[in-house]
Amino acid sequence: MKMNKTALAYGALLLAMLISAGNFLFGNLAVNEVHPVVLTFWRCLIAAIFVLPLVLKRRSNPFQHFQGSWLRTTILACIGVVATPWFVYTALQSNDLIDLGAGYTSVPLLTILFSALLLNERLRAVQYLGVAIALFGALVFAFRGDLENLINFNPHLAFLLMIASNACRGLYLVLLKKWHMHPKPDEGLFVIFVVGIVVLLPFVVIHEAGTFRPIDYSWQVWGSILFIGVGMGAIYLHLLNFGTNEVGASTASLFAYLVPILVAVEAVALKGVDLQIYQGFGGVLIVGGVLIATRLHHRPTAADHPPH
């Protein structure tokens, strides 16, 4: 029975990573018609709707978690459910999905760096080496493996936006731990979604009011929005939580390294993208550096759920 449950957990984690990789593909499709801030709003709204039944089942007031910690909750919402996906979908206006998928692996690295800064967690000397290797790999992607781009400071802006999104993810996770906040889906997490909706709504209204045909998307884009909202906003979260609870955070975190591989397969098979030498070289440096830095981190930062 235990073996079956473990196998089920591995299957759940694999499916979660497939959904995460699909977020790149469907996000890239959606931003052709939907502004990144509007897409972020839909993702947040759909996620809140799917969490709502859990709130109603408990018959409690979830906003009681907002009282006394309104500032912290607002900060978490702005970082976790507003800035993080907003940066991602802005980056996905670029078709360089392989580069952006490689940038995804920097999440654990940035998390331990914020842990060192905000939680006073010490890094070992070899971990600093891992950080340096991963950062060098990131530079390879940031300047597309071209020394001339580095000299002329012509960076890959979409890749830098993905790194900014990952920095928000890492900061969000560390703040959860620093402030001893453990939002559950039927409590604090629902409030975080609602706060995110409130923050995003004025931007959405202003943008849509200035368009000729607001909220008039093709069925393919509506399908992408539904996948992003349901997949990333609801299913991904529960799959990740189930898998992590069964096999542990350290083992579960290793599955994140499947995402850039899955994104690369999607990009090559479905969008006809060609792999470049610098992508292989930079990818090995980033994954290798992150593994050195995170596998030797004696006090890993864990959270009840990732930002959306």
Short mmCIF file of C-alpha atoms in Angstrom, two decimals:
data_model
loop_
_atom_site.label_atom_id
_atom_site.label_comp_id
_atom_site.label_asym_id
_atom_site.label_seq_id
_atom_site.Cartn_x
_atom_site.Cartn_y
_atom_site.Cartn_z
CA MET A 1 0.00 0.00 0.00
CA LYS A 2 2.83 2.36 0.92
CA MET A 3 4.59 1.58 -2.37
CA ASN A 4 1.40 2.30 -4.31
CA LYS A 5 0.94 5.61 -2.51
CA THR A 6 4.54 6.57 -3.22
CA ALA A 7 4.14 5.70 -6.88
CA LEU A 8 0.94 7.75 -6.93
CA ALA A 9 2.84 10.67 -5.39
CA TYR A 10 5.52 10.46 -8.08
CA GLY A 11 2.79 10.38 -10.72
CA ALA A 12 1.15 13.45 -9.15
CA LEU A 13 4.43 15.35 -9.16
CA LEU A 14 5.12 14.40 -12.77
CA LEU A 15 1.65 15.57 -13.78
CA ALA A 16 2.21 18.83 -11.85
CA MET A 17 5.41 19.44 -13.83
CA LEU A 18 3.59 18.69 -17.11
CA ILE A 19 0.98 21.31 -16.17
CA SER A 20 3.75 23.76 -15.25
CA ALA A 21 5.46 23.18 -18.61
CA GLY A 22 2.09 23.59 -20.34
CA ASN A 23 1.79 26.98 -18.67
CA PHE A 24 4.68 28.15 -20.87
CA LEU A 25 3.09 26.88 -24.07
CA PHE A 26 -0.47 28.05 -23.37
CA GLY A 27 0.75 31.31 -21.84
CA ASN A 28 2.75 32.01 -24.98
CA LEU A 29 -0.38 31.36 -27.06
CA ALA A 30 -2.65 33.49 -24.85
CA VAL A 31 -0.46 36.61 -24.74
CA ASN A 32 -0.86 36.95 -28.51
CA GLU A 33 -4.35 38.31 -27.77
CA VAL A 34 -4.45 38.94 -24.02
CA HIS A 35 -2.34 41.51 -22.21
CA PRO A 36 -0.16 39.90 -19.48
CA VAL A 37 -1.93 41.80 -16.67
CA VAL A 38 -5.34 40.64 -17.96
CA LEU A 39 -4.11 37.05 -18.21
CA THR A 40 -2.79 37.29 -14.65
CA PHE A 41 -6.21 38.53 -13.53
CA TRP A 42 -8.04 35.62 -15.19
CA ARG A 43 -5.62 33.14 -13.66
CA CYS A 44 -6.17 34.60 -10.19
CA LEU A 45 -9.96 34.82 -10.59
CA ILE A 46 -10.36 31.24 -11.84
CA ALA A 47 -8.11 29.97 -9.04
CA ALA A 48 -10.22 31.81 -6.44
CA ILE A 49 -13.41 30.32 -7.91
CA PHE A 50 -11.99 26.81 -7.64
CA VAL A 51 -10.89 27.38 -4.04
CA LEU A 52 -14.28 28.88 -3.08
CA PRO A 53 -16.05 25.50 -2.56
CA LEU A 54 -13.47 24.62 0.11
CA VAL A 55 -14.21 27.92 1.83
CA LEU A 56 -17.98 27.33 1.71
CA LYS A 57 -17.54 23.77 3.00
CA ARG A 58 -15.83 25.03 6.15
CA ARG A 59 -18.54 27.67 6.69
CA SER A 60 -15.98 29.97 8.26
CA ASN A 61 -14.95 33.52 7.52
CA PRO A 62 -11.64 33.32 5.63
CA PHE A 63 -11.14 37.08 5.95
CA GLN A 64 -10.47 36.68 9.65
CA HIS A 65 -6.93 35.80 8.53
CA PHE A 66 -6.73 39.25 6.96
CA GLN A 67 -7.36 40.98 10.28
CA GLY A 68 -4.19 41.82 12.14
CA SER A 69 -1.98 40.87 9.20
CA TRP A 70 -3.50 42.89 6.37
CA LEU A 71 -0.19 44.47 5.36
CA ARG A 72 1.66 41.16 5.21
CA THR A 73 -1.20 39.48 3.36
CA THR A 74 -1.29 42.32 0.83
CA ILE A 75 2.48 42.12 0.31
CA LEU A 76 2.28 38.34 -0.21
CA ALA A 77 -0.57 38.78 -2.69
CA CYS A 78 1.27 41.48 -4.64
CA ILE A 79 4.43 39.38 -4.82
CA GLY A 80 2.98 35.88 -5.17
CA VAL A 81 -0.18 36.15 -7.28
CA VAL A 82 0.33 39.51 -9.03
CA ALA A 83 4.01 40.18 -9.79
CA THR A 84 5.13 36.55 -10.25
CA PRO A 85 2.71 35.57 -13.06
CA TRP A 86 2.68 39.10 -14.51
CA PHE A 87 6.44 38.89 -15.13
CA VAL A 88 6.06 35.34 -16.50
CA TYR A 89 3.39 36.25 -19.05
CA THR A 90 5.24 39.40 -20.06
CA ALA A 91 8.30 37.22 -20.70
CA LEU A 92 6.17 34.74 -22.66
CA GLN A 93 5.47 37.41 -25.27
CA SER A 94 8.82 36.15 -26.53
CA ASN A 95 8.88 32.84 -28.40
CA ASP A 96 12.20 31.78 -26.83
CA LEU A 97 10.49 29.14 -24.69
CA ILE A 98 13.62 27.03 -24.22
CA ASP A 99 15.52 29.98 -22.71
CA LEU A 100 12.59 30.85 -20.47
CA GLY A 101 12.19 27.24 -19.36
CA ALA A 102 15.85 27.14 -18.36
CA GLY A 103 15.33 30.29 -16.30
CA TYR A 104 12.66 28.43 -14.30
CA THR A 105 15.38 26.36 -12.60
CA SER A 106 16.68 29.45 -10.78
CA VAL A 107 13.76 29.40 -8.30
CA PRO A 108 15.47 27.25 -5.61
CA LEU A 109 18.72 29.18 -6.04
CA LEU A 110 17.03 32.55 -5.51
CA THR A 111 15.07 31.10 -2.59
CA ILE A 112 18.21 30.14 -0.68
CA LEU A 113 19.78 33.53 -1.46
CA PHE A 114 16.75 35.28 0.06
CA SER A 115 16.96 32.84 2.98
CA ALA A 116 20.53 33.94 3.58
CA LEU A 117 19.54 37.62 3.42
CA LEU A 118 16.27 37.57 5.35
CA LEU A 119 16.51 34.48 7.57
CA ASN A 120 20.25 34.72 8.29
CA GLU A 121 20.78 31.19 7.02
CA ARG A 122 24.45 30.58 6.33
CA LEU A 123 25.74 29.15 3.08
CA ARG A 124 28.78 26.91 2.87
CA ALA A 125 31.73 27.87 0.70
CA VAL A 126 30.88 25.20 -1.89
CA GLN A 127 27.37 26.61 -2.11
CA TYR A 128 28.74 30.00 -3.12
CA LEU A 129 30.55 28.11 -5.88
CA GLY A 130 27.23 26.64 -6.97
CA VAL A 131 25.66 30.10 -6.99
CA ALA A 132 28.52 31.45 -9.12
CA ILE A 133 28.24 28.57 -11.62
CA ALA A 134 24.47 29.01 -11.94
CA LEU A 135 24.80 32.78 -12.36
CA PHE A 136 27.38 32.24 -15.10
CA GLY A 137 24.91 29.90 -16.81
CA ALA A 138 22.22 32.56 -16.48
CA LEU A 139 24.57 35.08 -18.14
CA VAL A 140 25.00 32.68 -21.06
CA PHE A 141 21.23 32.75 -21.59
CA ALA A 142 20.87 36.46 -20.81
CA PHE A 143 23.23 37.34 -23.66
CA ARG A 144 22.34 34.34 -25.86
CA GLY A 145 25.87 32.95 -25.70
CA ASP A 146 27.18 35.87 -27.74
CA LEU A 147 30.12 37.84 -26.36
CA GLU A 148 29.21 40.77 -28.61
CA ASN A 149 25.82 41.04 -26.89
CA LEU A 150 27.62 41.19 -23.55
CA ILE A 151 30.07 43.85 -24.69
CA ASN A 152 27.28 45.97 -26.18
CA PHE A 153 25.02 45.14 -23.24
CA ASN A 154 22.22 43.78 -25.36
CA PRO A 155 20.54 41.36 -22.93
CA HIS A 156 17.70 38.93 -23.56
CA LEU A 157 14.99 40.94 -21.80
CA ALA A 158 12.44 38.11 -21.72
CA PHE A 159 14.91 35.86 -19.90
CA LEU A 160 15.62 38.64 -17.38
CA LEU A 161 11.87 39.00 -16.81
CA MET A 162 11.68 35.27 -16.07
CA ILE A 163 14.50 35.67 -13.54
CA ALA A 164 12.59 38.61 -11.99
CA SER A 165 9.51 36.37 -11.71
CA ASN A 166 11.56 33.66 -10.04
CA ALA A 167 13.00 36.22 -7.63
CA CYS A 168 9.41 37.06 -6.65
CA ARG A 169 8.68 33.36 -6.15
CA GLY A 170 11.73 32.94 -3.95
CA LEU A 171 10.96 36.07 -1.93
CA TYR A 172 7.35 34.93 -1.46
CA LEU A 173 8.43 31.54 -0.08
CA VAL A 174 10.97 33.06 2.28
CA LEU A 175 8.50 35.67 3.57
CA LEU A 176 6.01 32.89 4.36
CA LYS A 177 8.63 31.32 6.58
CA LYS A 178 9.90 34.57 8.07
CA TRP A 179 6.41 35.71 9.03
CA HIS A 180 5.31 32.21 10.13
CA MET A 181 2.34 32.30 7.78
CA HIS A 182 0.91 29.01 6.53
CA PRO A 183 -2.10 29.85 4.32
CA LYS A 184 -4.29 26.86 3.52
CA PRO A 185 -6.44 26.78 0.36
CA ASP A 186 -9.69 27.20 2.30
CA GLU A 187 -8.34 29.99 4.49
CA GLY A 188 -5.49 32.39 3.87
CA LEU A 189 -4.82 31.33 0.30
CA PHE A 190 -8.34 32.29 -0.78
CA VAL A 191 -7.82 35.72 0.80
CA ILE A 192 -4.51 36.12 -1.02
CA PHE A 193 -6.28 35.37 -4.31
CA VAL A 194 -9.04 37.89 -3.53
CA VAL A 195 -6.50 40.59 -2.64
CA GLY A 196 -4.68 39.83 -5.90
CA ILE A 197 -7.95 40.23 -7.83
CA VAL A 198 -8.62 43.58 -6.15
CA VAL A 199 -5.10 44.81 -6.95
CA LEU A 200 -5.29 43.67 -10.58
CA LEU A 201 -8.85 44.81 -11.33
CA PRO A 202 -8.09 48.55 -11.91
CA PHE A 203 -5.31 47.65 -14.38
CA VAL A 204 -7.64 45.28 -16.22
CA VAL A 205 -10.47 47.83 -16.42
CA ILE A 206 -8.14 50.55 -17.72
CA HIS A 207 -6.63 48.24 -20.33
CA GLU A 208 -9.89 46.70 -21.54
CA ALA A 209 -11.61 50.12 -21.66
CA GLY A 210 -8.98 51.24 -24.16
CA THR A 211 -9.47 48.28 -26.50
CA PHE A 212 -11.86 48.19 -29.44
CA ARG A 213 -13.46 44.84 -28.50
CA PRO A 214 -12.78 44.05 -24.83
CA ILE A 215 -12.69 40.42 -23.70
CA ASP A 216 -13.22 39.25 -27.28
CA TYR A 217 -10.79 36.36 -27.61
CA SER A 218 -10.61 33.37 -29.92
CA TRP A 219 -11.70 29.98 -28.58
CA GLN A 220 -8.05 28.87 -28.57
CA VAL A 221 -7.16 31.72 -26.22
CA TRP A 222 -10.18 31.04 -23.98
CA GLY A 223 -9.01 27.42 -23.83
CA SER A 224 -5.52 28.59 -22.86
CA ILE A 225 -6.93 30.87 -20.16
CA LEU A 226 -9.00 27.97 -18.79
CA PHE A 227 -5.96 25.68 -18.74
CA ILE A 228 -3.87 28.32 -16.98
CA GLY A 229 -6.55 29.14 -14.42
CA VAL A 230 -7.67 25.59 -13.66
CA GLY A 231 -4.32 23.88 -14.20
CA MET A 232 -1.97 26.29 -12.47
CA GLY A 233 -4.53 27.86 -10.16
CA ALA A 234 -6.10 24.71 -8.77
CA ILE A 235 -4.92 21.29 -9.96
CA TYR A 236 -1.17 22.04 -9.89
CA LEU A 237 -1.35 23.20 -6.30
CA HIS A 238 -3.11 20.09 -5.01
CA LEU A 239 -0.91 17.69 -6.98
CA LEU A 240 2.20 19.41 -5.65
CA ASN A 241 0.96 19.38 -2.07
CA PHE A 242 -0.02 15.69 -2.24
CA GLY A 243 3.31 14.65 -3.77
CA THR A 244 5.34 16.75 -1.34
CA ASN A 245 3.50 15.37 1.67
CA GLU A 246 4.18 11.80 0.56
CA VAL A 247 7.83 11.91 -0.56
CA GLY A 248 9.14 15.02 1.20
CA ALA A 249 10.05 18.51 0.02
CA SER A 250 13.65 17.64 -0.94
CA THR A 251 12.64 14.82 -3.28
CA ALA A 252 9.66 16.73 -4.65
CA SER A 253 11.82 19.77 -5.45
CA LEU A 254 13.94 17.67 -7.81
CA PHE A 255 10.95 17.29 -10.13
CA ALA A 256 11.21 21.03 -10.92
CA TYR A 257 14.23 20.21 -13.09
CA LEU A 258 11.92 18.32 -15.45
CA VAL A 259 10.14 21.56 -16.41
CA PRO A 260 12.85 23.01 -18.72
CA ILE A 261 13.22 19.59 -20.37
CA LEU A 262 9.46 19.33 -20.95
CA VAL A 263 9.32 22.93 -22.20
CA ALA A 264 12.17 22.20 -24.63
CA VAL A 265 10.34 19.11 -25.95
CA GLU A 266 7.13 21.15 -26.38
CA ALA A 267 8.98 23.98 -28.14
CA VAL A 268 10.78 21.65 -30.55
CA ALA A 269 7.84 19.30 -31.24
CA LEU A 270 4.97 21.80 -31.35
CA LYS A 271 6.53 25.12 -32.35
CA GLY A 272 9.41 23.92 -34.51
CA VAL A 273 12.06 25.68 -32.41
CA ASP A 274 15.69 24.70 -33.04
CA LEU A 275 17.97 23.93 -30.12
CA GLN A 276 21.09 26.13 -29.88
CA ILE A 277 24.49 25.13 -28.51
CA TYR A 278 24.48 27.94 -25.93
CA GLN A 279 21.18 26.63 -24.54
CA GLY A 280 22.67 23.22 -23.79
CA PHE A 281 25.82 24.75 -22.28
CA GLY A 282 23.96 27.33 -20.22
CA GLY A 283 21.35 24.80 -19.11
CA VAL A 284 24.00 22.42 -17.76
CA LEU A 285 25.66 25.27 -15.85
CA ILE A 286 22.40 26.47 -14.30
CA VAL A 287 21.13 23.03 -13.29
CA GLY A 288 24.58 21.97 -12.04
CA GLY A 289 25.06 25.15 -10.03
CA VAL A 290 21.57 25.00 -8.55
CA LEU A 291 22.05 21.35 -7.54
CA ILE A 292 25.34 22.20 -5.80
CA ALA A 293 23.79 25.16 -3.99
CA THR A 294 20.49 23.57 -2.99
CA ARG A 295 21.35 19.94 -2.30
CA LEU A 296 23.95 21.07 0.24
CA HIS A 297 21.66 23.60 1.87
CA HIS A 298 21.30 22.29 5.42
CA ARG A 299 18.14 24.27 6.19
CA PRO A 300 15.93 24.16 3.09
CA THR A 301 13.16 26.66 2.81
CA ALA A 302 9.80 24.94 2.48
CA ALA A 303 6.34 26.37 2.23
CA ASP A 304 2.83 25.04 2.25
CA HIS A 305 2.25 26.10 -1.30
CA PRO A 306 4.03 27.87 -4.11
CA PRO A 307 3.00 31.26 -5.44
CA HIS A 308 0.69 31.21 -8.40
#
